[in-house]
């Protein structure tokens, strides 16, 4: 149990376009979902925290107008990278927590974004 | 910033125990120690967590010092599939508590 999926697993887009990444909890209702970004050979950096039906909380330095997060249901959160540029190329990973899980975060497999 | 320090890398022979240390000298009383690992190009995987008592599950054991300023993750019989980056994280419990990932320890299990 506690499986998190992401779609797509990889995407290549042109500079200036927008890309949407989906994060789904497949067999549980997610209390909270988190979005991370990971550049090559670096650690994960938290971008934002989101709860169903409320606005996401962004970490310092993360542009909320560029990285739009929608958490429409207890099993789905989306991250839209708007007007993507090559410097946005990265590995985007989501995670989810569930009630009574002692804050164990269940991570998705990640989405590799390449902006040309 | 991460509140933990870990060695950058370690090697371990397959079948032997892998002992991964972590220092967290500024841990506060309501913070737990969590361990995750990340195999190359995958999302992190939860391993184990603890507050002050030693913990064991099917994956690993966690030994926390009495003063809680350091801990050790033990993989009792390392296999090649355990090659990964291991992250030690301190965090409050609670479903909205954030995890701050440091640089982790790159464990290489060899034949």
Short mmCIF file of C-alpha atoms in Angstrom, two decimals:
data_model
loop_
_atom_site.label_atom_id
_atom_site.label_comp_id
_atom_site.label_asym_id
_atom_site.label_seq_id
_atom_site.Cartn_x
_atom_site.Cartn_y
_atom_site.Cartn_z
CA UNK A 1 0.00 0.00 0.00
CA UNK A 2 0.83 3.71 -0.05
CA UNK A 3 1.77 4.04 -3.68
CA UNK A 4 2.32 7.44 -5.28
CA UNK A 5 2.48 7.84 -9.02
CA UNK A 6 3.60 10.70 -11.22
CA UNK A 7 2.77 11.47 -14.80
CA UNK A 8 4.56 11.92 -17.06
CA UNK A 9 7.77 10.20 -16.06
CA UNK A 10 9.70 12.41 -18.43
CA UNK A 11 8.90 15.36 -20.67
CA UNK A 12 10.79 17.49 -23.16
CA UNK A 13 9.39 20.87 -24.05
CA UNK A 14 10.35 24.05 -25.84
CA UNK A 15 11.35 27.16 -23.96
CA UNK A 16 8.37 29.35 -23.18
CA UNK A 17 5.80 26.57 -22.99
CA UNK A 18 4.03 25.30 -19.88
CA UNK A 19 4.22 21.80 -18.53
CA UNK A 20 1.85 20.09 -16.11
CA UNK A 21 2.98 17.26 -13.84
CA UNK A 22 0.48 15.10 -11.99
CA UNK A 23 0.98 13.42 -8.64
CA UNK A 24 -1.53 10.82 -7.47
CA UNK A 25 -1.86 8.76 -4.33
CA UNK A 26 -3.20 5.49 -5.70
CA UNK A 27 -4.41 3.62 -2.64
CA UNK A 28 -4.78 6.20 0.09
CA UNK A 29 -6.05 9.68 0.71
CA UNK A 30 -3.19 12.10 1.05
CA UNK A 31 -3.37 14.48 3.96
CA UNK A 32 -0.62 16.63 2.55
CA UNK A 33 1.41 16.58 -0.65
CA UNK A 34 4.86 18.01 -1.18
CA UNK A 35 6.74 19.01 -4.30
CA UNK A 36 10.53 18.78 -4.55
CA UNK A 37 13.07 19.63 -7.20
CA UNK A 38 16.41 17.90 -7.65
CA UNK A 39 19.20 19.12 -9.91
CA UNK A 40 21.89 16.67 -11.10
CA UNK A 41 24.19 15.48 -8.33
CA UNK A 42 22.33 17.56 -5.76
CA UNK A 43 19.90 16.79 -2.99
CA UNK A 44 16.16 17.26 -3.01
CA UNK A 45 14.95 20.79 -2.39
CA UNK A 46 11.42 21.32 -1.12
CA UNK A 47 9.46 23.67 -3.34
CA UNK A 48 6.04 23.75 -1.75
CA UNK A 49 3.56 22.06 0.55
CA UNK A 50 -0.05 21.66 -0.44
CA UNK A 51 -3.26 20.53 1.18
CA UNK A 52 -6.48 19.66 -0.58
CA UNK A 53 -8.67 22.66 -1.19
CA UNK A 54 -6.24 25.28 0.04
CA UNK A 55 -3.44 27.34 -1.41
CA UNK A 56 0.02 25.85 -1.45
CA UNK A 57 2.72 27.12 0.86
CA UNK A 58 5.87 27.88 -1.09
CA UNK A 59 9.41 27.77 0.20
CA UNK A 60 11.51 30.89 0.16
CA UNK A 61 12.86 31.62 -3.28
CA UNK A 62 10.27 29.57 -5.16
CA UNK A 63 8.10 31.70 -7.45
CA UNK A 64 4.47 30.83 -6.88
CA UNK A 65 3.41 32.40 -10.17
CA UNK A 66 5.86 30.27 -12.09
CA UNK A 67 5.23 26.99 -10.30
CA UNK A 68 1.46 26.67 -10.02
CA UNK A 69 0.21 24.02 -7.67
CA UNK A 70 -3.35 22.77 -7.68
CA UNK A 71 -4.51 20.26 -5.08
CA UNK A 72 -8.00 19.50 -6.28
CA UNK A 73 -8.66 16.30 -4.37
CA UNK A 74 -7.25 14.10 -1.63
CA UNK A 75 -5.55 11.95 -4.24
CA UNK A 76 -4.33 14.42 -6.85
CA UNK A 77 -1.97 17.36 -6.90
CA UNK A 78 -0.60 19.02 -10.01
CA UNK A 79 2.46 21.17 -10.58
CA UNK A 80 2.48 23.41 -13.64
CA UNK A 81 5.78 24.94 -14.69
CA UNK A 82 4.73 28.05 -16.60
CA UNK A 83 6.84 29.62 -19.33
CA UNK A 84 9.54 27.02 -18.81
CA UNK A 85 13.16 27.89 -19.50
CA UNK A 86 16.25 25.68 -19.74
CA UNK A 87 17.19 26.49 -16.14
CA UNK A 88 13.92 24.82 -15.05
CA UNK A 89 15.20 21.51 -16.37
CA UNK A 90 15.28 19.24 -13.35
CA UNK A 91 13.91 16.14 -11.68
CA UNK A 92 10.58 16.98 -10.02
CA UNK A 93 9.41 14.65 -7.27
CA UNK A 94 6.22 14.67 -5.26
CA UNK A 95 5.42 12.99 -1.99
CA UNK A 96 2.34 12.45 0.11
CA UNK A 97 1.52 11.75 3.71
CA UNK A 98 -1.49 10.00 5.09
CA UNK A 99 -3.25 10.18 8.40
CA UNK A 100 -1.66 8.28 11.27
CA UNK A 101 1.54 7.57 9.34
CA UNK A 102 3.98 9.28 11.72
CA UNK A 103 4.94 11.74 8.98
CA UNK A 104 6.31 9.01 6.73
CA UNK A 105 6.34 10.55 3.27
CA UNK A 106 5.57 8.32 0.30
CA UNK A 107 7.43 9.51 -2.75
CA UNK A 108 6.53 9.30 -6.38
CA UNK A 109 9.01 8.05 -8.98
CA UNK A 110 9.78 11.54 -10.20
CA UNK A 111 9.37 13.43 -13.47
CA UNK A 112 12.38 14.47 -15.49
CA UNK A 113 11.78 17.78 -17.24
CA UNK A 114 14.05 18.93 -20.04
CA UNK A 115 13.46 22.38 -21.50
CA UNK A 116 15.12 23.03 -24.83
CA UNK B 1 19.51 24.09 6.05
CA UNK B 2 19.74 20.45 6.98
CA UNK B 3 20.34 19.85 10.67
CA UNK B 4 22.36 16.69 10.09
CA UNK B 5 25.86 15.83 8.95
CA UNK B 6 26.77 12.58 7.24
CA UNK B 7 29.87 11.23 5.53
CA UNK B 8 29.83 11.89 1.82
CA UNK B 9 30.39 8.30 0.80
CA UNK B 10 30.96 4.79 2.13
CA UNK B 11 31.74 1.40 0.68
CA UNK B 12 30.50 -1.93 1.94
CA UNK B 13 31.09 -5.48 0.79
CA UNK B 14 28.02 -7.46 -0.16
CA UNK B 15 26.77 -9.60 2.71
CA UNK B 16 28.41 -7.46 5.35
CA UNK B 17 26.67 -5.00 7.63
CA UNK B 18 26.58 -1.40 6.49
CA UNK B 19 26.72 1.11 9.34
CA UNK B 20 25.82 4.64 8.29
CA UNK B 21 26.44 7.37 10.89
CA UNK B 22 24.62 10.65 11.27
CA UNK B 23 25.24 13.60 13.58
CA UNK B 24 22.31 15.73 14.67
CA UNK B 25 23.66 17.60 17.68
CA UNK B 26 21.02 20.34 17.56
CA UNK B 27 18.02 18.01 17.52
CA UNK B 28 15.17 19.25 19.66
CA UNK B 29 13.04 17.20 22.00
CA UNK B 30 10.06 16.84 19.68
CA UNK B 31 12.05 15.92 16.59
CA UNK B 32 12.36 12.43 15.24
CA UNK B 33 15.22 10.94 13.25
CA UNK B 34 14.14 9.70 9.83
CA UNK B 35 16.13 7.75 7.28
CA UNK B 36 15.32 7.66 3.59
CA UNK B 37 17.28 6.37 0.67
CA UNK B 38 17.29 7.25 -3.02
CA UNK B 39 18.35 4.85 -5.69
CA UNK B 40 19.61 6.58 -8.80
CA UNK B 41 16.90 8.45 -10.74
CA UNK B 42 14.10 7.27 -8.48
CA UNK B 43 12.05 8.90 -5.75
CA UNK B 44 13.27 8.49 -2.17
CA UNK B 45 12.14 5.50 -0.14
CA UNK B 46 11.35 5.56 3.57
CA UNK B 47 13.49 3.23 5.66
CA UNK B 48 12.91 3.81 9.34
CA UNK B 49 12.47 6.47 11.98
CA UNK B 50 12.81 6.82 15.74
CA UNK B 51 12.62 9.24 18.62
CA UNK B 52 14.95 7.92 21.31
CA UNK B 53 14.64 4.17 21.44
CA UNK B 54 16.39 1.87 19.03
CA UNK B 55 14.15 0.68 16.25
CA UNK B 56 14.20 -2.29 13.89
CA UNK B 57 12.12 -3.24 10.89
CA UNK B 58 12.45 -5.54 7.93
CA UNK B 59 14.82 -3.16 6.18
CA UNK B 60 17.16 -1.88 8.84
CA UNK B 61 17.95 -1.03 12.44
CA UNK B 62 18.28 2.44 13.88
CA UNK B 63 20.50 3.06 16.87
CA UNK B 64 20.10 6.45 18.56
CA UNK B 65 22.55 7.55 21.22
CA UNK B 66 21.22 8.30 24.66
CA UNK B 67 21.82 12.04 24.25
CA UNK B 68 20.14 11.84 20.81
CA UNK B 69 22.93 13.82 19.20
CA UNK B 70 23.81 11.07 16.77
CA UNK B 71 22.45 7.89 15.27
CA UNK B 72 23.49 4.96 13.11
CA UNK B 73 21.51 3.19 10.44
CA UNK B 74 22.43 -0.45 10.12
CA UNK B 75 21.73 -2.58 7.07
CA UNK B 76 22.52 -6.02 8.49
CA UNK B 77 23.36 -7.81 5.25
CA UNK B 78 23.98 -5.34 2.47
CA UNK B 79 23.21 -6.37 -1.11
CA UNK B 80 24.03 -4.72 -4.40
CA UNK B 81 20.46 -3.40 -4.49
CA UNK B 82 21.20 -1.36 -1.37
CA UNK B 83 23.55 0.89 -3.35
CA UNK B 84 21.93 4.31 -2.98
CA UNK B 85 22.19 7.72 -1.33
CA UNK B 86 21.03 7.51 2.29
CA UNK B 87 19.55 10.59 3.91
CA UNK B 88 19.32 11.18 7.64
CA UNK B 89 16.69 13.81 8.46
CA UNK B 90 15.38 15.27 11.69
CA UNK B 91 11.80 16.42 11.67
CA UNK B 92 8.81 16.86 13.86
CA UNK B 93 6.15 14.25 13.49
CA UNK B 94 2.89 15.28 11.92
CA UNK B 95 1.54 14.82 8.45
CA UNK B 96 2.43 18.33 7.34
CA UNK B 97 5.93 18.39 8.75
CA UNK B 98 8.58 19.17 6.18
CA UNK B 99 11.61 17.05 5.45
CA UNK B 100 14.85 18.93 4.80
CA UNK B 101 17.21 16.76 2.82
CA UNK B 102 20.94 17.20 3.29
CA UNK B 103 23.61 15.81 1.01
CA UNK B 104 23.32 12.27 2.35
CA UNK B 105 25.79 9.38 2.22
CA UNK B 106 26.40 7.60 -1.03
CA UNK B 107 26.68 3.91 -0.13
CA UNK B 108 28.35 1.70 -2.68
CA UNK B 109 27.91 -2.02 -2.09
CA UNK B 110 30.51 -4.08 -3.89
CA UNK B 111 31.04 -7.76 -4.64
#
